[in-house]
C-alpha cells in the first residue's frame, strides 16, 4: 500500500529490504520472494540488504530477553496484578515499555542500514513501510526515521499509513499474496499468537454481546405483542358482553 500511494504521488520508488530481524531464514526468504514478485508486477526495484541475524541478536535481542513475563491473555503489564484491568485492544495487549525499546532498537538498526544504502544510491529521501502497521509503535518509527535520515544526511519522508491497513490487507488477500502472521523476530512469534488469540476472543465476545442484544430485543417484541393481544382479547370480550346485554334487552 505505501508503495502504491508513493507512486501515485509521483515518487520513483526502490524498496530496500533490511530485515536481519526476521527468523527463521526460511521466513526471511519467503517474504523477500513475495516482495520481489509484487515489485516486478508493479514496476519498482528491490535491493536486498545483508541478512545478518547475529548483529540483530547482539543489538536488539538482549532488550527482548528482558521481557520474560508476556502473557497471551494479559500482555506484560498486567501479569501478577489481579487488580489491573484486562487489555481492551491489541495496542493495550502489546503496550510495554520494554517491547517499545526492543522495537526501537530494531527500527534503528534497519533504518540506519536503509539510510546508508539510500545515500550510497543517491536517492532523494528515505521512507518506511513500517508506518502502515497498526501493530507497530508509529511514533517511535517516525522518530527513528528522522534520526536515521538526519544522521545519513538525507531527507526523511514520513507518512502515517495506518488508515490504509485494512485496505492493504484486503488487496493482499485478493492477490493471493503470502501473509505473514508475526512481525519478524523470534519474540514476535509468541506475540503474534497472543494477538490472534486476543482478537479471536474479542470477536467471540462481540458476537455473544450482539446475540444477547438480539435476544433481548426479541423478548421485548414478544412482550409487546403479548400485551397487544391481551388488550385485543379484552376488548373482544367486552364487545361480546355488550352484544349479549343488548340482545337480552331486545
Ligand atoms: S516485533 Fe518487529 S519491530 Fe519489534 S523487535 Fe521484533 S521484529 Fe523488530
Tab-separated table of C-alpha atoms and ligand atoms in Angstrom:
chain	number	residue	atom	x	y	z
A	1	UNK	CA	0.000	0.000	0.000
A	2	UNK	CA	2.720	2.600	0.850
A	3	UNK	CA	4.477	1.848	-2.451
A	4	UNK	CA	1.240	2.410	-4.376
A	5	UNK	CA	0.488	5.656	-2.528
A	6	UNK	CA	4.018	6.959	-3.022
A	7	UNK	CA	3.892	6.048	-6.719
A	8	UNK	CA	0.570	7.907	-7.009
A	9	UNK	CA	2.275	10.956	-5.532
A	10	UNK	CA	4.801	10.752	-8.362
A	11	UNK	CA	7.718	9.232	-6.475
A	12	UNK	CA	10.083	6.852	-8.173
A	13	UNK	CA	10.488	4.042	-5.633
A	14	UNK	CA	13.052	1.457	-4.748
A	15	UNK	CA	12.446	-0.805	-1.744
A	16	UNK	CA	15.414	-1.632	0.442
A	17	UNK	CA	14.820	-4.954	2.181
A	18	UNK	CA	16.593	-4.643	5.545
A	19	UNK	CA	15.329	-7.499	7.669
A	20	UNK	CA	18.015	-9.176	9.749
A	21	UNK	CA	15.323	-9.258	12.431
A	22	UNK	CA	13.362	-11.994	10.648
A	23	UNK	CA	13.640	-15.516	11.969
A	24	UNK	CA	13.908	-18.156	10.725
A	25	UNK	CA	15.789	-17.736	7.434
A	26	UNK	CA	13.030	-19.545	5.509
A	27	UNK	CA	10.559	-16.861	6.590
A	28	UNK	CA	13.001	-14.141	5.520
A	29	UNK	CA	13.321	-15.746	2.073
A	30	UNK	CA	9.581	-16.249	1.712
A	31	UNK	CA	8.831	-12.570	2.374
A	32	UNK	CA	11.622	-11.450	0.064
A	33	UNK	CA	10.415	-13.604	-2.828
A	34	UNK	CA	6.877	-12.303	-2.343
A	35	UNK	CA	8.116	-8.705	-2.335
A	36	UNK	CA	10.189	-9.289	-5.481
A	37	UNK	CA	7.201	-10.806	-7.252
A	38	UNK	CA	4.969	-7.875	-6.256
A	39	UNK	CA	7.641	-5.316	-7.212
A	40	UNK	CA	8.132	-6.928	-10.624
A	41	UNK	CA	4.370	-6.683	-11.239
A	42	UNK	CA	4.261	-3.036	-10.153
A	43	UNK	CA	7.471	-1.953	-11.795
A	44	UNK	CA	9.638	-0.883	-8.876
A	45	UNK	CA	13.028	-2.152	-7.790
A	46	UNK	CA	14.085	-4.107	-4.713
A	47	UNK	CA	17.527	-4.042	-3.152
A	48	UNK	CA	18.294	-6.690	-0.570
A	49	UNK	CA	20.369	-5.628	2.427
A	50	UNK	CA	22.701	-8.011	4.216
A	51	UNK	CA	20.940	-10.719	6.195
A	52	UNK	CA	22.872	-10.774	9.435
A	53	UNK	CA	20.781	-12.144	12.295
A	54	UNK	CA	23.886	-12.300	14.523
A	55	UNK	CA	24.082	-8.483	14.513
A	56	UNK	CA	20.366	-8.260	15.344
A	57	UNK	CA	20.851	-10.744	18.191
A	58	UNK	CA	23.630	-8.564	19.553
A	59	UNK	CA	21.980	-5.167	19.152
A	60	UNK	CA	18.305	-5.912	19.787
A	61	UNK	CA	17.684	-9.334	21.301
A	62	UNK	CA	19.080	-8.553	24.789
A	63	UNK	CA	16.276	-5.997	25.243
A	64	UNK	CA	13.742	-8.614	24.137
A	65	UNK	CA	15.160	-11.162	26.580
A	66	UNK	CA	14.187	-8.809	29.413
A	67	UNK	CA	10.505	-9.382	28.649
A	68	UNK	CA	10.008	-12.709	30.398
A	69	UNK	CA	6.517	-12.189	31.683
A	70	UNK	CA	4.496	-11.829	28.498
A	71	UNK	CA	1.094	-13.468	28.890
A	72	UNK	CA	-1.023	-14.349	25.840
A	73	UNK	CA	-4.092	-13.084	27.707
A	74	UNK	CA	-2.719	-10.128	29.616
A	75	UNK	CA	0.308	-8.810	27.739
A	76	UNK	CA	3.178	-7.997	30.064
A	77	UNK	CA	1.986	-5.108	32.154
A	78	UNK	CA	-0.779	-6.951	33.913
A	79	UNK	CA	0.955	-10.179	34.814
A	80	UNK	CA	0.903	-10.741	38.564
A	81	UNK	CA	-1.539	-7.911	39.193
A	82	UNK	CA	-5.030	-9.304	39.709
A	83	UNK	CA	-6.492	-5.834	40.190
A	84	UNK	CA	-5.263	-4.457	36.834
A	85	UNK	CA	-7.915	-4.168	34.131
A	86	UNK	CA	-7.635	-6.601	31.216
A	87	UNK	CA	-6.396	-5.120	27.942
A	88	UNK	CA	-9.222	-3.870	25.741
A	89	UNK	CA	-7.316	-3.630	22.473
A	90	UNK	CA	-4.333	-5.193	20.701
A	91	UNK	CA	-2.434	-1.960	21.325
A	92	UNK	CA	-3.046	-2.329	25.074
A	93	UNK	CA	-2.124	-6.010	24.968
A	94	UNK	CA	1.213	-5.278	23.309
A	95	UNK	CA	1.930	-1.990	25.029
A	96	UNK	CA	5.018	-2.409	27.115
A	97	UNK	CA	7.911	-0.005	27.613
A	98	UNK	CA	10.478	-2.788	27.210
A	99	UNK	CA	8.853	-4.008	23.999
A	100	UNK	CA	8.798	-0.425	22.781
A	101	UNK	CA	12.554	-0.135	23.403
A	102	UNK	CA	13.230	-3.501	21.760
A	103	UNK	CA	11.329	-2.407	18.640
A	104	UNK	CA	13.047	0.992	18.724
A	105	UNK	CA	16.436	-0.730	18.607
A	106	UNK	CA	15.179	-2.930	15.773
A	107	UNK	CA	13.819	0.026	13.754
A	108	UNK	CA	17.049	1.933	14.386
A	109	UNK	CA	19.288	-0.829	13.124
A	110	UNK	CA	17.262	-1.361	9.942
A	111	UNK	CA	16.588	2.304	9.194
A	112	UNK	CA	20.268	3.138	9.624
A	113	UNK	CA	21.101	0.444	7.069
A	114	UNK	CA	18.437	1.761	4.708
A	115	UNK	CA	19.593	5.375	5.114
A	116	UNK	CA	23.171	4.373	4.338
A	117	UNK	CA	22.052	2.485	1.229
A	118	UNK	CA	19.888	5.443	0.160
A	119	UNK	CA	22.841	7.828	0.355
A	120	UNK	CA	25.106	5.395	-1.489
A	121	UNK	CA	22.442	5.046	-4.184
A	122	UNK	CA	21.964	8.849	-4.414
A	123	UNK	CA	18.277	8.685	-3.554
A	124	UNK	CA	16.411	11.884	-2.550
A	125	UNK	CA	14.597	10.653	0.509
A	126	UNK	CA	14.011	7.764	2.865
A	127	UNK	CA	10.609	6.456	3.916
A	128	UNK	CA	9.405	3.268	5.584
A	129	UNK	CA	6.588	0.795	5.012
A	130	UNK	CA	6.610	0.058	8.754
A	131	UNK	CA	4.272	3.029	9.132
A	132	UNK	CA	1.319	1.099	7.672
A	133	UNK	CA	1.017	-1.353	10.549
A	134	UNK	CA	-1.275	-0.609	13.495
A	135	UNK	CA	0.716	-3.190	15.475
A	136	UNK	CA	3.919	-1.142	15.411
A	137	UNK	CA	4.954	1.874	17.503
A	138	UNK	CA	4.298	4.519	14.866
A	139	UNK	CA	5.611	7.427	16.951
A	140	UNK	CA	8.869	5.545	17.518
A	141	UNK	CA	9.123	4.690	13.804
A	142	UNK	CA	8.725	8.368	12.987
A	143	UNK	CA	11.446	9.377	15.458
A	144	UNK	CA	13.828	6.694	14.234
A	145	UNK	CA	13.217	7.508	10.573
A	146	UNK	CA	14.012	11.183	11.199
A	147	UNK	CA	17.048	10.238	13.242
A	148	UNK	CA	18.488	7.791	10.689
A	149	UNK	CA	17.864	10.172	7.801
A	150	UNK	CA	19.417	13.165	9.596
A	151	UNK	CA	22.422	11.080	10.594
A	152	UNK	CA	22.986	9.983	6.994
A	153	UNK	CA	22.236	13.428	5.535
A	154	UNK	CA	19.135	12.546	3.531
A	155	UNK	CA	15.513	13.769	3.693
A	156	UNK	CA	13.006	11.745	5.695
A	157	UNK	CA	9.584	11.166	4.161
A	158	UNK	CA	7.203	10.064	6.891
A	159	UNK	CA	3.507	9.322	6.422
A	160	UNK	CA	1.171	7.577	8.820
A	161	UNK	CA	-0.396	4.965	6.548
A	162	UNK	CA	-2.279	3.065	9.263
A	163	UNK	CA	-5.696	4.167	7.930
A	164	UNK	CA	-4.870	2.131	4.795
A	165	UNK	CA	-4.047	-1.050	6.694
A	166	UNK	CA	-7.435	-2.741	6.208
A	167	UNK	CA	-7.418	-1.926	2.502
A	168	UNK	CA	-3.862	-3.251	2.191
A	169	UNK	CA	-4.939	-6.459	3.932
A	170	UNK	CA	-7.930	-6.866	1.615
A	171	UNK	CA	-5.847	-6.295	-1.529
A	172	UNK	CA	-3.120	-8.715	-0.474
A	173	UNK	CA	-5.793	-11.381	0.171
A	174	UNK	CA	-7.352	-10.741	-3.232
A	175	UNK	CA	-3.944	-11.070	-4.897
A	176	UNK	CA	-3.334	-14.330	-3.019
A	177	UNK	CA	-0.136	-12.960	-1.510
A	178	UNK	CA	1.705	-14.656	1.326
A	179	UNK	CA	0.589	-13.012	4.558
A	180	UNK	CA	2.972	-13.123	7.481
A	181	UNK	CA	1.355	-13.743	10.849
A	182	UNK	CA	4.057	-12.258	13.051
A	183	UNK	CA	6.206	-9.157	12.818
A	184	UNK	CA	9.520	-10.915	12.235
A	185	UNK	CA	11.744	-11.593	15.232
A	186	UNK	CA	11.592	-14.736	17.368
A	187	UNK	CA	9.936	-12.812	20.205
A	188	UNK	CA	7.152	-11.659	17.942
A	189	UNK	CA	6.140	-15.259	17.114
A	190	UNK	CA	4.579	-15.632	20.593
A	191	UNK	CA	3.229	-12.077	20.457
A	192	UNK	CA	1.613	-12.783	17.099
A	193	UNK	CA	-0.065	-15.900	18.519
A	194	UNK	CA	-1.265	-13.919	21.538
A	195	UNK	CA	-2.591	-11.165	19.293
A	196	UNK	CA	-4.580	-13.613	17.172
A	197	UNK	CA	-5.971	-15.340	20.273
A	198	UNK	CA	-6.910	-11.947	21.716
A	199	UNK	CA	-8.645	-10.825	18.506
A	200	UNK	CA	-10.499	-14.157	18.324
A	201	UNK	CA	-11.640	-13.795	21.907
A	202	UNK	CA	-12.744	-10.185	21.297
A	203	UNK	CA	-14.710	-11.223	18.204
A	204	UNK	CA	-16.356	-14.050	20.159
A	205	UNK	CA	-17.285	-11.663	22.987
A	206	UNK	CA	-18.666	-9.126	20.473
A	207	UNK	CA	-20.682	-11.886	18.755
A	208	UNK	CA	-22.088	-13.068	22.081
A	209	UNK	CA	-22.965	-9.495	23.094
A	210	UNK	CA	-24.722	-8.994	19.746
A	211	UNK	CA	-26.654	-12.265	20.150
A	212	UNK	CA	-27.686	-11.259	23.698
A	213	UNK	CA	-28.786	-7.847	22.385
A	214	UNK	CA	-30.855	-9.511	19.630
A	215	UNK	CA	-32.409	-11.942	22.151
A	216	UNK	CA	-33.334	-9.011	24.456
A	217	UNK	CA	-34.895	-7.133	21.510
A	218	UNK	CA	-36.818	-10.269	20.530
A	219	UNK	CA	-38.064	-10.722	24.120
A	220	UNK	CA	-39.220	-7.066	24.211
A	221	UNK	CA	-41.033	-7.529	20.869
A	222	UNK	CA	-42.693	-10.732	22.122
A	223	UNK	CA	-43.741	-8.995	25.355
A	224	UNK	CA	-45.274	-6.072	23.421
A	225	UNK	CA	-47.104	-8.472	21.083
A	226	UNK	CA	-48.492	-10.386	24.084
A	227	UNK	CA	-49.661	-7.096	25.683
A	228	UNK	CA	-51.287	-6.067	22.406
A	229	UNK	CA	-53.016	-9.435	22.104
A	230	UNK	CA	-54.216	-9.304	25.714
A	231	UNK	CA	-55.643	-5.820	25.088
A	232	UNK	CA	-57.398	-7.020	21.898
A	233	UNK	CA	-58.786	-10.080	23.715
A	234	UNK	CA	-60.095	-7.875	26.497
A	235	UNK	CA	-61.835	-5.545	24.020
A	236	UNK	CA	-63.333	-8.511	22.145
A	237	UNK	CA	-64.617	-9.875	25.449
A	238	UNK	CA	-66.210	-6.533	26.316
A	239	UNK	CA	-67.822	-6.287	22.895
A	240	UNK	CA	-69.249	-9.784	23.288
A	241	UNK	CA	-70.702	-8.902	26.735
A	242	UNK	CA	-72.235	-5.682	25.391
A	243	UNK	CA	-73.750	-7.589	22.475
A	244	UNK	CA	-75.240	-10.147	24.831
A	245	UNK	CA	-76.675	-7.381	27.067
A	246	UNK	CA	-78.255	-5.688	24.034
A	247	UNK	CA	-79.774	-8.951	22.803
A	248	UNK	CA	-81.200	-9.649	26.290
A	249	UNK	CA	-82.727	-6.115	26.383
A	250	UNK	CA	-84.346	-6.671	22.942
B	1	LIG	S1	8.394	-7.085	16.990
B	1	LIG	FE1	9.094	-6.484	14.940
B	1	LIG	S2	9.912	-4.429	15.158
B	1	LIG	FE2	9.753	-5.306	17.210
B	1	LIG	S3	11.766	-6.208	17.581
B	1	LIG	FE3	10.514	-7.838	16.736
B	1	LIG	S4	10.869	-7.759	14.535
B	1	LIG	FE4	11.628	-5.852	15.387
